[in-house]
Structures are given as structure tokens and as C-alpha cells.
Amino acid sequence: MIPIKLRIVGGGKDLPGDMNRKSANTDSLVVCFGEFLIDFVPTVGGVSLAEAPAFKKAPGGAPANVAVCVSRLGGSSAFIGKVGDDEFGHMLANILKENYVDNTGMRFDQSARTALAFVTLRADGEREFLFFRHPSADMRLHESELDINLINKAKIFHYGSISLIEEPCKSAQLAAMNIAKKSGSILSYDPNLRLPLWPSAEAAREGIMSIWEQADLIKVSEDEITFLTEGGDPYDDNVVMNKLFHPNLKLLIVTEGSAGCRYYTKAFKGRVPGIKVKAVDTTGAGDAFVGGLLSSLASDLNLFQDEKGLREALAFANACGALTVTGRGAIPALPTKQAVVDALTKYNAS
């Protein structure tokens, strides 16, 4: 086994409950834009939603998950999005505050509710989603509600594709991306494909690809590669480079679940193995991976050109994803930096 060396980055305490924590360096601020909702996860594993005897509520939504992950790892993060002016919405805002995520960019809608999602991992390994967004508050964020000062402070501006599905949040996201780009931020994109939310598969493909070439960093899964390339082999480097890599891209990451990830830049490419764990709930694993990677990049953008350093950062990100699947729910299961360090130390020693 090749030992995985680890570069420790970021500042601050590991434990969300430590009230003595000092503010992390705002020069490395990661601002995450998009949806924030309540995940309802079955209290037992391996069942369909219909078979679940009961559900446990947990905060979720990919961009918010990433923001909390960055903060829990000791970095500086903020979230921009909209929730309902209801019990769930205010609960979510408080969860960000408790996790030292800047929530000043959050807005509250008085007429639409906070989004709900029922999520399960069935016995056959497939994830099943049922969304309640008809419409939900996150879809109603207007460009005029954006916190421009907060966006301008971002070293990295991270987003997905779900906010592109409907107006007015689509225009809000495009405006936010433009502001971030003009201010010199690195644009980070995780498409986070959720087909049931789109009008059609073609609409999803077109919507996701419509902002593809604006990103500096893109993370995709194997399934997303097959979908976006209309049947392309996700393991074929030619498919990845010819159909998904664009001239302005600094880094393209392909996640492979427990197997690890692949990375592609203009200068080099490779693969970093994952850490094997017993999965309890895969919800949020990809977000934890992204949070782990962005926490490293925010502290050192030279990693885009430093393959050795990038591999260390990807090993760290892989461990973040692995540890998250050992607990239920996304945000509750996100690891601290010390937990990741311990997991990598144990992995290298085995």
C-alpha cells in the first residue's frame, strides 16, 4: 500500500460546539450558493421510502452541506440561499450559525415553505428521492436579494445546477456567478444531478451544460458523465477530456464512490484511491468530498499546478466523503478535521 501523505490546512477549532472558536481567515472564504432543505431519512437502512417505518429529519441541500463541511474542517465559509419564513427555515439558519457558517446571505420567504426531501438508500444500492418543492422557498430567490458584498469576498464561489431549473432563482444564480467571476473568485461547480426535479432529461442536460464553461473547477460522478455525454464511458479518459474538459478549466474531478477519484488538468491527470468503510447512509458523501477539497484549495490555490499537493488534498477529500457515509443524514455526519486526520493515519498504518 502506498501511504497517503496529508497536508493540514485551514484554521479554527474542530468542534462545532466550541464557543471559543475564533473566526477563520476570511481571505480564504468559500461562499456556497443554492438550496437548503430538510432531508427526511429512514430510521433503518436498506428500505424503500414506502417501506420505511419512520423518518429522522436532518438538514440537507448540497451547497449548504459543502459550507458546513468547510467550516467543520476549520475553514471559513458562507451560504447564500432562501428558505421559508417557517420553523424549518429558521432551524436551518440556526444550524449554519451553530456551525460557524456565515448565514447573512440567507433570505426568508413569507409565502413559500422550506423545501423537504425524503431520501433513502434501498437494499439494491440505489438512492430514492421524493421532493416537496411546489414551489419551495429556495426557488424564489431574486437577483435583488443577493448579498453582493459577501459574494465579492469569496475566494471560491461554489454552486450546483438545481437553482437553474426555474426562475427567479436561475437569474439569481447567473448574476451571482458573474459577480464572483468579476471579483476574481474561483468558480466551483458540482452539477449534483437530480433528474426528478427537472422537466425532462434533455432539459437537465441542457441546463447543466449551459454554465459548464464558466467554471474553474468541476466535480462530476461517473453516472453524471454517462448522462451528460449521452452514454459515454465514464472510465474512458478520452470521453472525459474531449467532451467535458474545457479550455478555461483548472481542474476536473471524477468521483468514484468508495473507490476514490480521478483528476484531470491541462498538465497532468491521475487517480487517488478511497478509504473503505461500512456505509450506513451515502447522503452527503459527495458534498463532504467537495467540502474537503475546497477547504484545501481555499488555503492554497497553487494546488491546481502542484500534482503532489493536489493528490494529498484529494486523499483528504476522499476521507471526508468516506467518514460521512458512516452516519445518517448529511450535515450531522460531516467529519471534523481531526476525525479525517485519524482516519488517514489509520489507513496508512494498515
mmCIF file of C-alpha atoms in Angstrom:
data_model
loop_
_atom_site.group_PDB
_atom_site.id
_atom_site.type_symbol
_atom_site.label_atom_id
_atom_site.label_comp_id
_atom_site.label_asym_id
_atom_site.label_seq_id
_atom_site.Cartn_x
_atom_site.Cartn_y
_atom_site.Cartn_z
ATOM 1 C CA MET A 1 0.000 0.000 0.000
ATOM 2 C CA ILE A 2 1.278 3.459 -0.912
ATOM 3 C CA PRO A 3 0.952 5.706 2.146
ATOM 4 C CA ILE A 4 -1.152 8.827 1.685
ATOM 5 C CA LYS A 5 0.628 11.895 2.976
ATOM 6 C CA LEU A 6 -1.557 14.613 4.398
ATOM 7 C CA ARG A 7 -1.260 18.367 4.185
ATOM 8 C CA ILE A 8 -3.195 20.026 7.007
ATOM 9 C CA VAL A 9 -4.751 23.317 6.016
ATOM 10 C CA GLY A 10 -7.188 25.833 7.451
ATOM 11 C CA GLY A 11 -7.622 27.216 10.938
ATOM 12 C CA GLY A 12 -10.102 27.272 13.768
ATOM 13 C CA LYS A 13 -11.373 24.609 16.129
ATOM 14 C CA ASP A 14 -12.764 21.260 15.047
ATOM 15 C CA LEU A 15 -15.826 21.039 17.240
ATOM 16 C CA PRO A 16 -18.949 22.981 16.235
ATOM 17 C CA GLY A 17 -19.865 23.319 19.892
ATOM 18 C CA ASP A 18 -16.690 25.157 20.861
ATOM 19 C CA MET A 19 -17.948 28.697 21.518
ATOM 20 C CA ASN A 20 -14.382 29.989 21.921
ATOM 21 C CA ARG A 21 -13.596 29.390 18.293
ATOM 22 C CA LYS A 22 -12.083 32.414 16.564
ATOM 23 C CA SER A 23 -13.217 33.432 13.085
ATOM 24 C CA ALA A 24 -11.373 31.618 10.334
ATOM 25 C CA ASN A 25 -9.332 33.585 7.818
ATOM 26 C CA THR A 26 -11.806 35.456 5.614
ATOM 27 C CA ASP A 27 -9.094 35.702 2.931
ATOM 28 C CA SER A 28 -9.896 32.042 2.224
ATOM 29 C CA LEU A 29 -13.692 32.397 2.278
ATOM 30 C CA VAL A 30 -15.744 29.761 0.462
ATOM 31 C CA VAL A 31 -19.214 31.063 -0.444
ATOM 32 C CA CYS A 32 -21.799 28.414 -1.342
ATOM 33 C CA PHE A 33 -24.953 29.261 -3.297
ATOM 34 C CA GLY A 34 -28.151 27.262 -3.721
ATOM 35 C CA GLU A 35 -30.690 25.112 -1.950
ATOM 36 C CA PHE A 36 -31.019 24.387 1.761
ATOM 37 C CA LEU A 37 -33.724 21.981 2.879
ATOM 38 C CA ILE A 38 -34.819 19.312 5.306
ATOM 39 C CA ASP A 39 -33.864 15.724 4.484
ATOM 40 C CA PHE A 40 -36.070 13.013 5.955
ATOM 41 C CA VAL A 41 -34.028 9.825 6.240
ATOM 42 C CA PRO A 42 -35.438 6.380 7.231
ATOM 43 C CA THR A 43 -34.538 5.243 10.727
ATOM 44 C CA VAL A 44 -33.472 1.875 9.243
ATOM 45 C CA GLY A 45 -31.315 1.189 6.216
ATOM 46 C CA GLY A 46 -31.952 -0.769 3.036
ATOM 47 C CA VAL A 47 -35.644 0.048 2.631
ATOM 48 C CA SER A 48 -37.695 1.966 0.090
ATOM 49 C CA LEU A 49 -39.444 5.145 1.161
ATOM 50 C CA ALA A 50 -42.750 3.271 1.272
ATOM 51 C CA GLU A 51 -41.261 0.544 3.499
ATOM 52 C CA ALA A 52 -39.609 2.928 5.977
ATOM 53 C CA PRO A 53 -41.180 2.590 9.456
ATOM 54 C CA ALA A 54 -40.199 6.140 10.456
ATOM 55 C CA PHE A 55 -38.002 9.047 9.382
ATOM 56 C CA LYS A 56 -35.422 11.222 11.098
ATOM 57 C CA LYS A 57 -35.158 14.843 9.961
ATOM 58 C CA ALA A 58 -31.765 16.230 9.056
ATOM 59 C CA PRO A 59 -30.627 19.470 7.419
ATOM 60 C CA GLY A 60 -29.520 18.990 3.811
ATOM 61 C CA GLY A 61 -29.027 20.531 0.392
ATOM 62 C CA ALA A 62 -25.702 20.156 -1.410
ATOM 63 C CA PRO A 63 -24.422 23.775 -1.258
ATOM 64 C CA ALA A 64 -25.272 24.093 2.439
ATOM 65 C CA ASN A 65 -23.646 20.728 3.141
ATOM 66 C CA VAL A 66 -20.442 21.951 1.498
ATOM 67 C CA ALA A 67 -20.493 25.194 3.503
ATOM 68 C CA VAL A 68 -20.833 23.337 6.803
ATOM 69 C CA CYS A 69 -18.152 20.834 5.791
ATOM 70 C CA VAL A 70 -15.639 23.596 5.044
ATOM 71 C CA SER A 71 -16.356 25.233 8.406
ATOM 72 C CA ARG A 72 -16.246 21.974 10.349
ATOM 73 C CA LEU A 73 -12.830 21.305 8.842
ATOM 74 C CA GLY A 74 -11.630 24.633 10.225
ATOM 75 C CA GLY A 75 -12.135 26.809 7.149
ATOM 76 C CA SER A 76 -14.178 29.947 6.516
ATOM 77 C CA SER A 77 -17.497 29.613 4.695
ATOM 78 C CA ALA A 78 -20.761 31.375 3.967
ATOM 79 C CA PHE A 79 -24.098 30.346 2.472
ATOM 80 C CA ILE A 80 -26.404 32.260 0.126
ATOM 81 C CA GLY A 81 -29.916 30.973 -0.468
ATOM 82 C CA LYS A 82 -33.550 31.218 0.531
ATOM 83 C CA VAL A 83 -35.700 29.253 2.952
ATOM 84 C CA GLY A 84 -39.255 29.640 4.182
ATOM 85 C CA ASP A 85 -40.133 32.029 6.973
ATOM 86 C CA ASP A 86 -41.194 28.971 8.960
ATOM 87 C CA GLU A 87 -39.943 26.725 11.759
ATOM 88 C CA PHE A 88 -37.782 24.641 9.436
ATOM 89 C CA GLY A 89 -36.285 27.680 7.715
ATOM 90 C CA HIS A 90 -35.239 29.331 10.961
ATOM 91 C CA MET A 91 -33.931 25.999 12.235
ATOM 92 C CA LEU A 92 -31.687 25.753 9.159
ATOM 93 C CA ALA A 93 -30.396 29.301 9.640
ATOM 94 C CA ASN A 94 -29.531 28.461 13.247
ATOM 95 C CA ILE A 95 -27.742 25.270 12.210
ATOM 96 C CA LEU A 96 -25.449 27.323 9.961
ATOM 97 C CA LYS A 97 -24.767 29.727 12.815
ATOM 98 C CA GLU A 98 -24.032 26.859 15.210
ATOM 99 C CA ASN A 99 -21.540 25.508 12.677
ATOM 100 C CA TYR A 100 -19.815 28.882 12.229
ATOM 101 C CA VAL A 101 -21.086 29.372 8.679
ATOM 102 C CA ASP A 102 -21.855 32.994 7.772
ATOM 103 C CA ASN A 103 -25.629 32.994 7.170
ATOM 104 C CA THR A 104 -26.068 36.711 6.472
ATOM 105 C CA GLY A 105 -26.735 35.888 2.820
ATOM 106 C CA MET A 106 -29.835 33.853 3.693
ATOM 107 C CA ARG A 107 -33.283 35.206 2.869
ATOM 108 C CA PHE A 108 -36.706 34.150 4.212
ATOM 109 C CA ASP A 109 -39.812 33.815 2.034
ATOM 110 C CA GLN A 110 -43.148 34.524 3.689
ATOM 111 C CA SER A 111 -45.289 32.755 1.087
ATOM 112 C CA ALA A 112 -43.296 29.617 0.176
ATOM 113 C CA ARG A 113 -42.230 26.859 2.544
ATOM 114 C CA THR A 114 -38.774 25.435 3.176
ATOM 115 C CA ALA A 115 -38.145 22.519 0.802
ATOM 116 C CA LEU A 116 -38.443 18.934 2.037
ATOM 117 C CA ALA A 117 -36.790 15.816 0.600
ATOM 118 C CA PHE A 118 -37.298 12.184 1.581
ATOM 119 C CA VAL A 119 -34.114 10.232 0.848
ATOM 120 C CA THR A 120 -33.269 6.557 1.223
ATOM 121 C CA LEU A 121 -30.676 4.002 0.160
ATOM 122 C CA ARG A 122 -32.570 0.899 -0.928
ATOM 123 C CA ALA A 123 -31.348 -2.653 -0.462
ATOM 124 C CA ASP A 124 -30.282 -2.734 -4.136
ATOM 125 C CA GLY A 125 -27.919 0.176 -3.513
ATOM 126 C CA GLU A 126 -29.973 2.759 -5.405
ATOM 127 C CA ARG A 127 -30.858 6.074 -3.791
ATOM 128 C CA GLU A 128 -34.509 7.092 -3.898
ATOM 129 C CA PHE A 129 -35.692 10.712 -3.653
ATOM 130 C CA LEU A 130 -39.084 12.304 -3.113
ATOM 131 C CA PHE A 131 -39.087 16.116 -3.199
ATOM 132 C CA PHE A 132 -41.677 18.615 -1.959
ATOM 133 C CA ARG A 133 -40.965 21.840 -3.895
ATOM 134 C CA HIS A 134 -44.198 23.221 -5.412
ATOM 135 C CA PRO A 135 -42.624 25.760 -5.239
ATOM 136 C CA SER A 136 -40.298 25.873 -2.267
ATOM 137 C CA ALA A 137 -38.626 28.986 -0.923
ATOM 138 C CA ASP A 138 -35.193 28.229 -2.412
ATOM 139 C CA MET A 139 -36.695 28.527 -5.912
ATOM 140 C CA ARG A 140 -37.895 32.073 -5.180
ATOM 141 C CA LEU A 141 -34.581 33.816 -4.543
ATOM 142 C CA HIS A 142 -34.404 37.002 -6.624
ATOM 143 C CA GLU A 143 -31.306 38.680 -8.012
ATOM 144 C CA SER A 144 -32.200 41.792 -5.989
ATOM 145 C CA GLU A 145 -31.859 39.756 -2.780
ATOM 146 C CA LEU A 146 -28.239 38.758 -3.386
ATOM 147 C CA ASP A 147 -25.639 39.834 -0.816
ATOM 148 C CA ILE A 148 -23.181 41.331 -3.295
ATOM 149 C CA ASN A 149 -20.618 42.299 -0.656
ATOM 150 C CA LEU A 150 -20.492 38.711 0.580
ATOM 151 C CA ILE A 151 -20.044 37.336 -2.944
ATOM 152 C CA ASN A 152 -17.228 39.820 -3.597
ATOM 153 C CA LYS A 153 -15.339 38.433 -0.583
ATOM 154 C CA ALA A 154 -15.341 34.860 -1.903
ATOM 155 C CA LYS A 155 -12.025 33.255 -2.720
ATOM 156 C CA ILE A 156 -14.068 30.320 -4.019
ATOM 157 C CA PHE A 157 -17.704 30.594 -5.133
ATOM 158 C CA HIS A 158 -19.397 27.177 -5.171
ATOM 159 C CA TYR A 159 -22.758 26.239 -6.715
ATOM 160 C CA GLY A 160 -24.792 23.443 -8.302
ATOM 161 C CA SER A 161 -27.415 23.154 -11.015
ATOM 162 C CA ILE A 162 -30.690 22.797 -9.096
ATOM 163 C CA SER A 163 -31.150 26.570 -8.869
ATOM 164 C CA LEU A 164 -31.070 26.707 -12.684
ATOM 165 C CA ILE A 165 -34.339 24.786 -13.036
ATOM 166 C CA GLU A 166 -36.760 27.673 -12.556
ATOM 167 C CA GLU A 167 -36.946 31.435 -12.334
ATOM 168 C CA PRO A 168 -36.326 33.636 -10.452
ATOM 169 C CA CYS A 169 -33.525 31.641 -8.786
ATOM 170 C CA LYS A 170 -31.951 30.848 -12.169
ATOM 171 C CA SER A 171 -31.320 34.534 -12.882
ATOM 172 C CA ALA A 172 -30.123 34.999 -9.309
ATOM 173 C CA GLN A 173 -27.536 32.234 -9.703
ATOM 174 C CA LEU A 174 -26.287 33.525 -13.060
ATOM 175 C CA ALA A 175 -25.946 37.023 -11.604
ATOM 176 C CA ALA A 176 -24.093 35.711 -8.543
ATOM 177 C CA MET A 177 -21.680 33.737 -10.734
ATOM 178 C CA ASN A 178 -20.998 36.842 -12.808
ATOM 179 C CA ILE A 179 -20.329 38.956 -9.703
ATOM 180 C CA ALA A 180 -17.983 36.304 -8.292
ATOM 181 C CA LYS A 181 -16.096 35.941 -11.563
ATOM 182 C CA LYS A 182 -15.594 39.695 -11.898
ATOM 183 C CA SER A 183 -14.288 39.888 -8.332
ATOM 184 C CA GLY A 184 -11.654 37.249 -9.080
ATOM 185 C CA SER A 185 -13.232 34.269 -7.314
ATOM 186 C CA ILE A 186 -12.565 30.681 -8.355
ATOM 187 C CA LEU A 187 -15.873 29.238 -9.628
ATOM 188 C CA SER A 188 -16.562 25.714 -8.346
ATOM 189 C CA TYR A 189 -19.372 23.647 -9.904
ATOM 190 C CA ASP A 190 -20.926 20.382 -8.759
ATOM 191 C CA PRO A 191 -23.876 19.638 -11.107
ATOM 192 C CA ASN A 192 -25.452 17.351 -8.488
ATOM 193 C CA LEU A 193 -27.890 15.795 -10.976
ATOM 194 C CA ARG A 194 -31.394 15.284 -9.575
ATOM 195 C CA LEU A 195 -33.454 14.202 -12.575
ATOM 196 C CA PRO A 196 -36.846 14.156 -10.763
ATOM 197 C CA LEU A 197 -36.583 17.918 -10.274
ATOM 198 C CA TRP A 198 -36.142 18.733 -13.975
ATOM 199 C CA PRO A 199 -38.970 18.850 -16.554
ATOM 200 C CA SER A 200 -37.129 16.260 -18.684
ATOM 201 C CA ALA A 201 -33.768 14.557 -19.115
ATOM 202 C CA GLU A 202 -32.986 16.799 -22.072
ATOM 203 C CA ALA A 203 -33.812 19.927 -20.037
ATOM 204 C CA ALA A 204 -31.482 18.701 -17.293
ATOM 205 C CA ARG A 205 -28.636 18.016 -19.710
ATOM 206 C CA GLU A 206 -29.064 21.357 -21.443
ATOM 207 C CA GLY A 207 -29.397 23.278 -18.166
ATOM 208 C CA ILE A 208 -26.362 21.680 -16.543
ATOM 209 C CA MET A 209 -24.169 22.218 -19.612
ATOM 210 C CA SER A 210 -25.360 25.817 -20.124
ATOM 211 C CA ILE A 211 -22.912 27.087 -17.471
ATOM 212 C CA TRP A 212 -20.236 24.415 -17.918
ATOM 213 C CA GLU A 213 -17.557 26.592 -19.497
ATOM 214 C CA GLN A 214 -17.735 29.286 -16.836
ATOM 215 C CA ALA A 215 -16.380 27.027 -14.090
ATOM 216 C CA ASP A 216 -12.734 26.834 -12.992
ATOM 217 C CA LEU A 217 -13.339 23.607 -11.051
ATOM 218 C CA ILE A 218 -15.912 20.914 -11.805
ATOM 219 C CA LYS A 219 -16.704 17.762 -9.862
ATOM 220 C CA VAL A 220 -18.808 15.046 -11.521
ATOM 221 C CA SER A 221 -19.735 11.467 -10.685
ATOM 222 C CA GLU A 222 -19.464 8.504 -13.035
ATOM 223 C CA ASP A 223 -23.240 8.413 -13.523
ATOM 224 C CA GLU A 224 -23.269 12.118 -14.369
ATOM 225 C CA ILE A 225 -20.608 11.592 -17.039
ATOM 226 C CA THR A 226 -22.716 8.899 -18.693
ATOM 227 C CA PHE A 227 -25.777 11.149 -18.558
ATOM 228 C CA LEU A 228 -24.104 14.348 -19.752
ATOM 229 C CA THR A 229 -22.253 12.634 -22.618
ATOM 230 C CA GLU A 230 -25.379 10.652 -23.587
ATOM 231 C CA GLY A 231 -23.953 7.215 -22.956
ATOM 232 C CA GLY A 232 -20.214 7.888 -22.883
ATOM 233 C CA ASP A 233 -17.933 5.554 -20.914
ATOM 234 C CA PRO A 234 -17.102 7.330 -17.626
ATOM 235 C CA TYR A 235 -13.852 5.362 -17.356
ATOM 236 C CA ASP A 236 -12.577 6.469 -20.776
ATOM 237 C CA ASP A 237 -10.160 9.393 -20.412
ATOM 238 C CA ASN A 238 -10.866 10.428 -23.992
ATOM 239 C CA VAL A 239 -14.582 10.797 -23.229
ATOM 240 C CA VAL A 240 -13.806 12.892 -20.169
ATOM 241 C CA MET A 241 -11.234 15.120 -21.843
ATOM 242 C CA ASN A 242 -12.917 15.540 -25.225
ATOM 243 C CA LYS A 243 -16.488 16.035 -24.041
ATOM 244 C CA LEU A 244 -16.225 17.558 -20.562
ATOM 245 C CA PHE A 245 -12.870 19.303 -20.211
ATOM 246 C CA HIS A 246 -12.957 22.891 -21.486
ATOM 247 C CA PRO A 247 -10.074 25.319 -22.218
ATOM 248 C CA ASN A 248 -10.592 27.503 -19.139
ATOM 249 C CA LEU A 249 -10.926 24.617 -16.684
ATOM 250 C CA LYS A 250 -8.265 24.389 -13.984
ATOM 251 C CA LEU A 251 -9.392 21.037 -12.550
ATOM 252 C CA LEU A 252 -11.944 18.349 -13.381
ATOM 253 C CA ILE A 253 -12.663 15.735 -10.722
ATOM 254 C CA VAL A 254 -14.485 12.442 -11.320
ATOM 255 C CA THR A 255 -15.652 10.800 -8.109
ATOM 256 C CA GLU A 256 -15.876 7.002 -7.981
ATOM 257 C CA GLY A 257 -17.605 6.485 -4.645
ATOM 258 C CA SER A 258 -15.661 4.263 -2.262
ATOM 259 C CA ALA A 259 -13.052 3.592 -4.973
ATOM 260 C CA GLY A 260 -11.749 7.177 -4.782
ATOM 261 C CA CYS A 261 -11.485 9.773 -7.520
ATOM 262 C CA ARG A 262 -9.745 10.751 -10.748
ATOM 263 C CA TYR A 263 -8.350 14.191 -11.527
ATOM 264 C CA TYR A 264 -7.649 15.983 -14.789
ATOM 265 C CA THR A 265 -5.818 19.245 -15.504
ATOM 266 C CA LYS A 266 -4.144 20.558 -18.650
ATOM 267 C CA ALA A 267 -0.780 19.400 -17.326
ATOM 268 C CA PHE A 268 -1.469 16.117 -15.520
ATOM 269 C CA LYS A 269 -4.044 13.502 -14.627
ATOM 270 C CA GLY A 270 -4.270 10.593 -12.211
ATOM 271 C CA ARG A 271 -6.250 8.690 -9.623
ATOM 272 C CA VAL A 272 -6.338 8.720 -5.816
ATOM 273 C CA PRO A 273 -7.764 5.635 -4.040
ATOM 274 C CA GLY A 274 -10.525 5.926 -1.473
ATOM 275 C CA ILE A 275 -10.847 4.622 2.059
ATOM 276 C CA LYS A 276 -13.083 1.597 2.573
ATOM 277 C CA VAL A 277 -15.703 1.969 5.305
ATOM 278 C CA LYS A 278 -19.037 0.385 6.167
ATOM 279 C CA ALA A 279 -21.657 2.639 4.602
ATOM 280 C CA VAL A 280 -24.755 3.466 6.629
ATOM 281 C CA ASP A 281 -26.128 6.351 4.532
ATOM 282 C CA THR A 282 -24.458 7.780 1.414
ATOM 283 C CA THR A 283 -26.380 11.074 1.595
ATOM 284 C CA GLY A 284 -23.929 13.969 1.537
ATOM 285 C CA ALA A 285 -20.814 11.932 0.708
ATOM 286 C CA GLY A 286 -20.139 13.869 -2.486
ATOM 287 C CA ASP A 287 -20.713 17.166 -0.681
ATOM 288 C CA ALA A 288 -18.249 16.174 2.030
ATOM 289 C CA PHE A 289 -15.711 15.338 -0.690
ATOM 290 C CA VAL A 290 -16.224 18.769 -2.260
ATOM 291 C CA GLY A 291 -16.011 20.500 1.125
ATOM 292 C CA GLY A 292 -12.779 18.710 1.899
ATOM 293 C CA LEU A 293 -11.260 19.664 -1.435
ATOM 294 C CA LEU A 294 -12.398 23.307 -1.307
ATOM 295 C CA SER A 295 -11.068 23.721 2.243
ATOM 296 C CA SER A 296 -7.630 22.762 0.920
ATOM 297 C CA LEU A 297 -7.836 24.856 -2.246
ATOM 298 C CA ALA A 298 -9.038 27.943 -0.357
ATOM 299 C CA SER A 299 -5.824 27.845 1.659
ATOM 300 C CA ASP A 300 -3.578 27.147 -1.327
ATOM 301 C CA LEU A 301 -4.696 27.798 -4.910
ATOM 302 C CA ASN A 302 -1.266 26.614 -6.076
ATOM 303 C CA LEU A 303 -2.638 23.082 -5.715
ATOM 304 C CA PHE A 304 -4.037 23.467 -9.249
ATOM 305 C CA GLN A 305 -0.429 23.322 -10.525
ATOM 306 C CA ASP A 306 1.087 21.114 -7.802
ATOM 307 C CA GLU A 307 0.215 17.475 -8.509
ATOM 308 C CA LYS A 308 1.781 16.146 -5.308
ATOM 309 C CA GLY A 309 -0.103 18.670 -3.189
ATOM 310 C CA LEU A 310 -3.314 18.063 -5.132
ATOM 311 C CA ARG A 311 -3.095 14.321 -4.527
ATOM 312 C CA GLU A 312 -2.756 14.981 -0.792
ATOM 313 C CA ALA A 313 -5.791 17.263 -0.904
ATOM 314 C CA LEU A 314 -7.795 14.634 -2.804
ATOM 315 C CA ALA A 315 -6.834 11.926 -0.299
ATOM 316 C CA PHE A 316 -8.135 14.256 2.417
ATOM 317 C CA ALA A 317 -11.349 14.852 0.421
ATOM 318 C CA ASN A 318 -11.818 11.105 -0.123
ATOM 319 C CA ALA A 319 -11.568 10.560 3.632
ATOM 320 C CA CYS A 320 -14.153 13.307 4.251
ATOM 321 C CA GLY A 321 -16.593 11.514 1.958
ATOM 322 C CA ALA A 322 -15.863 8.106 3.476
ATOM 323 C CA LEU A 323 -16.443 9.222 7.056
ATOM 324 C CA THR A 324 -19.713 10.929 6.137
ATOM 325 C CA VAL A 325 -21.327 7.690 4.927
ATOM 326 C CA THR A 326 -20.784 6.096 8.349
ATOM 327 C CA GLY A 327 -23.573 8.246 9.858
ATOM 328 C CA ARG A 328 -27.155 9.106 8.926
ATOM 329 C CA GLY A 329 -28.080 12.399 7.306
ATOM 330 C CA ALA A 330 -25.713 14.787 5.574
ATOM 331 C CA ILE A 331 -24.774 17.669 7.899
ATOM 332 C CA PRO A 332 -24.943 15.621 11.139
ATOM 333 C CA ALA A 333 -22.474 13.109 9.680
ATOM 334 C CA LEU A 334 -19.883 15.566 8.311
ATOM 335 C CA PRO A 335 -16.485 14.942 9.951
ATOM 336 C CA THR A 336 -14.161 17.215 11.894
ATOM 337 C CA LYS A 337 -10.622 17.730 10.678
ATOM 338 C CA GLN A 338 -9.242 15.590 13.497
ATOM 339 C CA ALA A 339 -11.523 12.694 12.533
ATOM 340 C CA VAL A 340 -10.217 12.875 8.950
ATOM 341 C CA VAL A 341 -6.598 13.011 10.099
ATOM 342 C CA ASP A 342 -7.169 9.998 12.364
ATOM 343 C CA ALA A 343 -8.839 8.034 9.541
ATOM 344 C CA LEU A 344 -5.941 8.699 7.145
ATOM 345 C CA THR A 345 -3.382 7.819 9.819
ATOM 346 C CA LYS A 346 -5.191 4.523 10.457
ATOM 347 C CA TYR A 347 -5.436 3.863 6.714
ATOM 348 C CA ASN A 348 -1.717 4.451 6.183
ATOM 349 C CA ALA A 349 -0.861 2.202 9.119
ATOM 350 C CA SER A 350 -2.940 -0.731 7.868
#
